[in-house]
Coordinates of C-alpha atoms in Angstrom, one line a residue:
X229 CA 69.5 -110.6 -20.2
X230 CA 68.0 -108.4 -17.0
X231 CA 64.2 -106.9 -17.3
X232 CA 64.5 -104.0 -15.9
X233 CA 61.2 -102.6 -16.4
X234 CA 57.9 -103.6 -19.0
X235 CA 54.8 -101.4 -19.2
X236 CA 51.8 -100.9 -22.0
X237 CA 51.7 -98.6 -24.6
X238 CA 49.3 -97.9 -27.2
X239 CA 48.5 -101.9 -27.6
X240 CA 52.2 -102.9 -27.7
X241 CA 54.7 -103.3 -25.2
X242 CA 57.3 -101.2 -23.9
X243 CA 60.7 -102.8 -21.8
X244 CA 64.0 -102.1 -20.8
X245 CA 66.6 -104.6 -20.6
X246 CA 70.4 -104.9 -19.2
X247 CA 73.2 -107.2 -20.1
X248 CA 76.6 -108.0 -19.9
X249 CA 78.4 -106.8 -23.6
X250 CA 80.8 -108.4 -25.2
X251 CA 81.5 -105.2 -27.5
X252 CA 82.1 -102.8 -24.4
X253 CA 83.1 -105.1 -21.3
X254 CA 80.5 -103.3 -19.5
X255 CA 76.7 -103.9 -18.6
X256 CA 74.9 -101.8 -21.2
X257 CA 71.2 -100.9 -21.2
X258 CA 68.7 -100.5 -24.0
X259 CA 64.9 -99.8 -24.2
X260 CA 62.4 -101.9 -27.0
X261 CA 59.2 -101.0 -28.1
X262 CA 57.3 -104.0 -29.7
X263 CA 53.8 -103.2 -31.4
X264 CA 50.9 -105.1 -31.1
X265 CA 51.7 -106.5 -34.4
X266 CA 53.9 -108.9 -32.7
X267 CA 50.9 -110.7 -31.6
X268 CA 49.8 -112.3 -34.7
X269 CA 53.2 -114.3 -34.5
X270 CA 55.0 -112.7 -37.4
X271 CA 58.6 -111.1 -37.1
X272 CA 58.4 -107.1 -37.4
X273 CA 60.7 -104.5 -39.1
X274 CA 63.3 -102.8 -36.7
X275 CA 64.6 -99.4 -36.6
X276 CA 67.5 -98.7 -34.1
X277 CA 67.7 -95.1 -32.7
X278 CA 70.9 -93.6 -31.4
X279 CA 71.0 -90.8 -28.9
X280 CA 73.0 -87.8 -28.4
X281 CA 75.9 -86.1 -26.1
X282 CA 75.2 -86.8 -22.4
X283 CA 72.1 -89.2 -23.6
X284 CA 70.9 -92.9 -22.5
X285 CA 68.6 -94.6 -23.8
X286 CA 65.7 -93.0 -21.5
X287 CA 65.5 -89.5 -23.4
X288 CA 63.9 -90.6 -26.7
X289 CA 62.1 -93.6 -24.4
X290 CA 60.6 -90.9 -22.2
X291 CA 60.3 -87.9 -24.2
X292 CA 60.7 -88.9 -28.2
X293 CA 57.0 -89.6 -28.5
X294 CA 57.6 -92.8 -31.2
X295 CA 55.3 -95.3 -29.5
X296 CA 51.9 -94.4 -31.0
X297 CA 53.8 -94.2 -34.7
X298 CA 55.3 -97.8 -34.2
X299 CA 52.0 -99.3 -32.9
X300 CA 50.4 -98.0 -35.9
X301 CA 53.3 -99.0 -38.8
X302 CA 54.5 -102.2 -37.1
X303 CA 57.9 -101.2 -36.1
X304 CA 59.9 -102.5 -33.2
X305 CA 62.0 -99.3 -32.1
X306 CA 65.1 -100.1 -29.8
X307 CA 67.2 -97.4 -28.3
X308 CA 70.5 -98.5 -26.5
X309 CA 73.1 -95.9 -24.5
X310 CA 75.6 -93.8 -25.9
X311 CA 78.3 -95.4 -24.3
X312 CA 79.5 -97.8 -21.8
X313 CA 79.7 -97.1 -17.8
X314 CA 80.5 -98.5 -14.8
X315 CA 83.2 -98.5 -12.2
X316 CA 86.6 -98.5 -14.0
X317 CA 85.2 -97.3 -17.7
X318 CA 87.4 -94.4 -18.8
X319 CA 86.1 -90.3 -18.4
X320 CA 87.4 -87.1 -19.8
X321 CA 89.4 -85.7 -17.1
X322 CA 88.1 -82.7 -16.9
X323 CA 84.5 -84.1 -16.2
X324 CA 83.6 -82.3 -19.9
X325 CA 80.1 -83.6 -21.4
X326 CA 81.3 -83.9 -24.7
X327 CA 83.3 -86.5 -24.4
X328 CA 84.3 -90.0 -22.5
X329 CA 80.7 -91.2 -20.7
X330 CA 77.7 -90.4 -22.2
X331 CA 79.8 -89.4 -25.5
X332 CA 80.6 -92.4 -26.9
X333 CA 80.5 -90.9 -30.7
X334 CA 79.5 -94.5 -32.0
X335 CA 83.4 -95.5 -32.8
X336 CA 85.9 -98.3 -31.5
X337 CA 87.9 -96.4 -29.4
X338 CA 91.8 -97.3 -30.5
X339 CA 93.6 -95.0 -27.8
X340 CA 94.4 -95.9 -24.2
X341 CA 92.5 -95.6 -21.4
X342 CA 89.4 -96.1 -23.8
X343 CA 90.4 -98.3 -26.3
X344 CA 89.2 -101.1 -23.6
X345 CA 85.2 -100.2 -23.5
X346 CA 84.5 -98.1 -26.1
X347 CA 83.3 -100.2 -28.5
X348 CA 80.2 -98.5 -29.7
X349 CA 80.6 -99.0 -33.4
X350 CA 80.6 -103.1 -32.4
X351 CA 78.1 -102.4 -30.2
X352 CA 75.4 -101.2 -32.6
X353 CA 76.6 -103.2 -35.3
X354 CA 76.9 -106.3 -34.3
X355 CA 76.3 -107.6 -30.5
X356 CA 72.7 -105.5 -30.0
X357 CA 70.9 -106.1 -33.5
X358 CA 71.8 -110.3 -32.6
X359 CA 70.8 -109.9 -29.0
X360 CA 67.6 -108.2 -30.3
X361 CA 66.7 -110.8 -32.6
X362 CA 67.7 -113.7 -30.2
X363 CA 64.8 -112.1 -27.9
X364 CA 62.2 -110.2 -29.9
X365 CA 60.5 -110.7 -32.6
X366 CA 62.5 -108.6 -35.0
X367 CA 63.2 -109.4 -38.8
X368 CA 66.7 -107.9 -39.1
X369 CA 67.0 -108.3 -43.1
X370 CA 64.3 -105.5 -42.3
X371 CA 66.3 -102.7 -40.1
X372 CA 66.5 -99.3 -40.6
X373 CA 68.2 -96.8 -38.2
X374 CA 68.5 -93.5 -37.2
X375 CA 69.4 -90.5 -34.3
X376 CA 69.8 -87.5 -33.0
X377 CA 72.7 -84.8 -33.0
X378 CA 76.0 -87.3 -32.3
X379 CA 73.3 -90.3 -32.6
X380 CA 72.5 -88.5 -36.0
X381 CA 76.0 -88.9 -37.0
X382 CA 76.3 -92.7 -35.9
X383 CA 73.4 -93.5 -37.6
X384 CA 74.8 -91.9 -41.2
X385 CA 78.2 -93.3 -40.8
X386 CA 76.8 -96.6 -39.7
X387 CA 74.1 -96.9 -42.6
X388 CA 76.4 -95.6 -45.2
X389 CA 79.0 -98.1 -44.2
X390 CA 76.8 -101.6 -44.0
X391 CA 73.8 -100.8 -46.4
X392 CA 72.7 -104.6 -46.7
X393 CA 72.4 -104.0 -42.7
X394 CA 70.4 -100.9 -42.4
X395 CA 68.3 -100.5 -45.1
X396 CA 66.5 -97.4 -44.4
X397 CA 68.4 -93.9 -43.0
X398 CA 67.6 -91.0 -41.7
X399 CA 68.5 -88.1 -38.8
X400 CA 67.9 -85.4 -36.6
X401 CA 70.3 -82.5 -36.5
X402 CA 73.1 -84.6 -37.4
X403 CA 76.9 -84.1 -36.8
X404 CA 77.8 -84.8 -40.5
X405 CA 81.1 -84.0 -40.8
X406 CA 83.0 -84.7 -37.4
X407 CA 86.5 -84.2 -39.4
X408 CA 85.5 -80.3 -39.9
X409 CA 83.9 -78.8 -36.2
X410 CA 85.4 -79.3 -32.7
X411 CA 82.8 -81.7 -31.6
X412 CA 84.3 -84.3 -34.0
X413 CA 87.9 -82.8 -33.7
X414 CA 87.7 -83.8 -29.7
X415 CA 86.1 -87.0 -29.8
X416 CA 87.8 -88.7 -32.6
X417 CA 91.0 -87.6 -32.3
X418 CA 90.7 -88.4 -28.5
X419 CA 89.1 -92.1 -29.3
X420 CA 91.0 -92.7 -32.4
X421 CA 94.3 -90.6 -32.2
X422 CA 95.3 -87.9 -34.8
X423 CA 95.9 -89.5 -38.0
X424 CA 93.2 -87.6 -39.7
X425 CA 92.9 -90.5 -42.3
X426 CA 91.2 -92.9 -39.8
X427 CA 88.7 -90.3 -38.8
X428 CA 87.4 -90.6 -42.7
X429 CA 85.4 -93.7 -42.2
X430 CA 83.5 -92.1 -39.0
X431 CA 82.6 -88.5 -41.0
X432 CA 79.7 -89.1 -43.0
X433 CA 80.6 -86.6 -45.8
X434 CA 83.9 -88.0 -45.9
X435 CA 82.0 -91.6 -46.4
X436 CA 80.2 -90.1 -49.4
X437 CA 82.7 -88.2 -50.9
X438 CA 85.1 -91.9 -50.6
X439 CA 82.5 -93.5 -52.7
X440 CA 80.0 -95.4 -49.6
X441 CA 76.3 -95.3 -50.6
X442 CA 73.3 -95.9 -48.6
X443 CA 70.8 -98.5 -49.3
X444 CA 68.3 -95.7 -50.5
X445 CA 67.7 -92.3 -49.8
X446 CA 68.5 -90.4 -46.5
X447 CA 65.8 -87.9 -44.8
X448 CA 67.4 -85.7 -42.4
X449 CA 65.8 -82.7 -40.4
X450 CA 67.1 -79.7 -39.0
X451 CA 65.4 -76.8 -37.1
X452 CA 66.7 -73.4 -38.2
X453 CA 66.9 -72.2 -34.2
X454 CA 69.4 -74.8 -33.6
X455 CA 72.2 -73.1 -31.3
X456 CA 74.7 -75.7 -32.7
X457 CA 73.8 -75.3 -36.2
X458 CA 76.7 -73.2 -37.6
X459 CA 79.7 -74.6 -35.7
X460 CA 78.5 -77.9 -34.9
X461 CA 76.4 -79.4 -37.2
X462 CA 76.7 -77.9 -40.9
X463 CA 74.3 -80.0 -42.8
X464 CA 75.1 -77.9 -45.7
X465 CA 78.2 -79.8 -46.0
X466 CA 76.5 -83.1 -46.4
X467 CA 74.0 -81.7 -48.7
X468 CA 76.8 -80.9 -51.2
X469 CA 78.5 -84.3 -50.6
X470 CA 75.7 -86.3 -51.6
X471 CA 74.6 -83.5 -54.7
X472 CA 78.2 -84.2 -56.1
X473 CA 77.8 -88.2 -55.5
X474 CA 74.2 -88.1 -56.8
X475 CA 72.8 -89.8 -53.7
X476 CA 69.3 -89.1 -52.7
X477 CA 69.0 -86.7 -49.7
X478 CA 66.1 -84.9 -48.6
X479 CA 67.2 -82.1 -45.8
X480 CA 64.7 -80.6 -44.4
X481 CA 65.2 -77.0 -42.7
X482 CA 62.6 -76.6 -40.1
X483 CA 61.9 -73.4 -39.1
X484 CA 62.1 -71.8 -35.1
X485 CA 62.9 -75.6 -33.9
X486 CA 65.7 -75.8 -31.8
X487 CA 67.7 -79.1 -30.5
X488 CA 65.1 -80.3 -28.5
X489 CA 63.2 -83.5 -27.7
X490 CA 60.3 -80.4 -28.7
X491 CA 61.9 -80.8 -32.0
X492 CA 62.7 -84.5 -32.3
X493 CA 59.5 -85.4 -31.1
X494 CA 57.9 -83.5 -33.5
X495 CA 59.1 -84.5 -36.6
X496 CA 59.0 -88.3 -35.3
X497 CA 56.2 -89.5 -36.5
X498 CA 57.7 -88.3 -40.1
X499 CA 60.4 -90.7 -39.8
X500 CA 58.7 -93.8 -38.6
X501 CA 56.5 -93.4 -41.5
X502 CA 59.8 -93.0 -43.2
X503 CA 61.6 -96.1 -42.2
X504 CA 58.2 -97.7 -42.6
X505 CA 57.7 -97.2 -45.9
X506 CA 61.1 -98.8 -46.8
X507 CA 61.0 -101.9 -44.6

């Protein structure tokens, strides 16, 4: 594993780290914050957050304002890319943002030409919470996750489907039901063909409504000014999912925000207190 870069922030430490994956075939990047806590010795509680379309892991480190929160609950916050790059990785032809680099949509790609390095869903699962704990000093019976807009939706469909994993949830501005707008309609049937039925376990209210259940309850904020509210993002949809399953969501409409890093670093402090709270 490469340092890239290690600065201070609010008594902890703040780094950014390359490697080769195994998940995508690719050199993948990720940023960690680790508190002061970490001092004392003892192994923290982890919260993973996943970006959005056209995203790496520098937005929420430069502009998601989480450091202060984490330095102050003891969380170790890591933020990887959105999907893998590099010479020979797989685009959409037409050079479109939502989808192909930057747009991985947090799946294993089973369609040709990406079906080779878009491994996101193994990614996140699997190879970066292990690499984590092999090198920081993370406590991952304690890990909670969450993100932003298609982040949002990986961090829903991800915590719904391995509750012992992440055991605290929450999101901004999710996508939460890919299977029923056109951001979801593109990317999974693009990464995952169009057999509708295997886009079920990557749509979040299709998770609930199948019977998954998260480890606890789920906090998800939305600001009311959100250009991509009505088409995109529909969180009324999940709302009524979970009603009808009697799982515990709080979604909260905030009004005037937008899509923002203004809005996601507003309400951040919220959800490190959150996840805090929990692990």
């Amino acid at each position: 594993m490469e340092t890239v870069s290690t600065s201070k922030a609010h008594g902890g430490t703040l780094s950014v780290h390359a490697h080769e994956s195994a998940a995508t075939g690719t050199k993948m990047t990720f940023s960690v914050f680790v508190p002061p806590q970490a001092e004392s010795g003892a192994k923290l509680p982890v919260l993973l957050y996943l970006s959005g379309l056209t995203c790496t892991h520098a937005n929420v480190t430069e502009k998601g304002e989480y450091r202060r929160a984490c330095a102050e609950h003891g969380i170790v916050f890591i933020a990887p890319d959105t999907s893998p790059r590099g010479e020979g990785v797989a685009d959409d032809p037409a050079g479109a943002y939502d989808f192909g680099l930057g747009a991985g949509f947090y799946v294993n790609a089973t369609q040709e030409p990406f079906a080779r390095h878009y491994r996101m869903w193994d990614y996140v699962a699997e190879e970066l919470p292990a690499l984590v704990a092999a090198n920081f000093p993370v406590d991952l019976s304690r890990m909670g996750i969450t993100g932003h807009s298609m982040g949002g939706h990986g961090a829903l469909t991800l915590g719904l489907t391995y509750p012992e994993r992440f055991r605290s949830l929450s999101a901004f501005a999710p996508i939460v039901a890919p299977g029923q707008v056109p951001w979801g309609h593109k990317a999974l049937g693009g990464y995952l063909g169009e057999d509708r039925a295997a886009w079920r376990a990557h749509d979040a209210t299709a998770l609930v409504e199948d019977g998954k259940r998260p480890a606890g309850a789920i906090l998800i904020d939305q600001g009311d000014a959100d250009g991509f509210l009505a088409e995109q993002l529909r969180p009324a949809l999940f709302a009524a999912a979970c009603e009808k399953a009697g799982v515990d969501v709080t979604v909260r409409l905030q009004p005037g925000y937008d899509h923002s890093y203004n809005f996601i670093s507003t309400f951040m402090e919220d959800h490190i207190r959150w996840h805090a709270e929990r692990l």
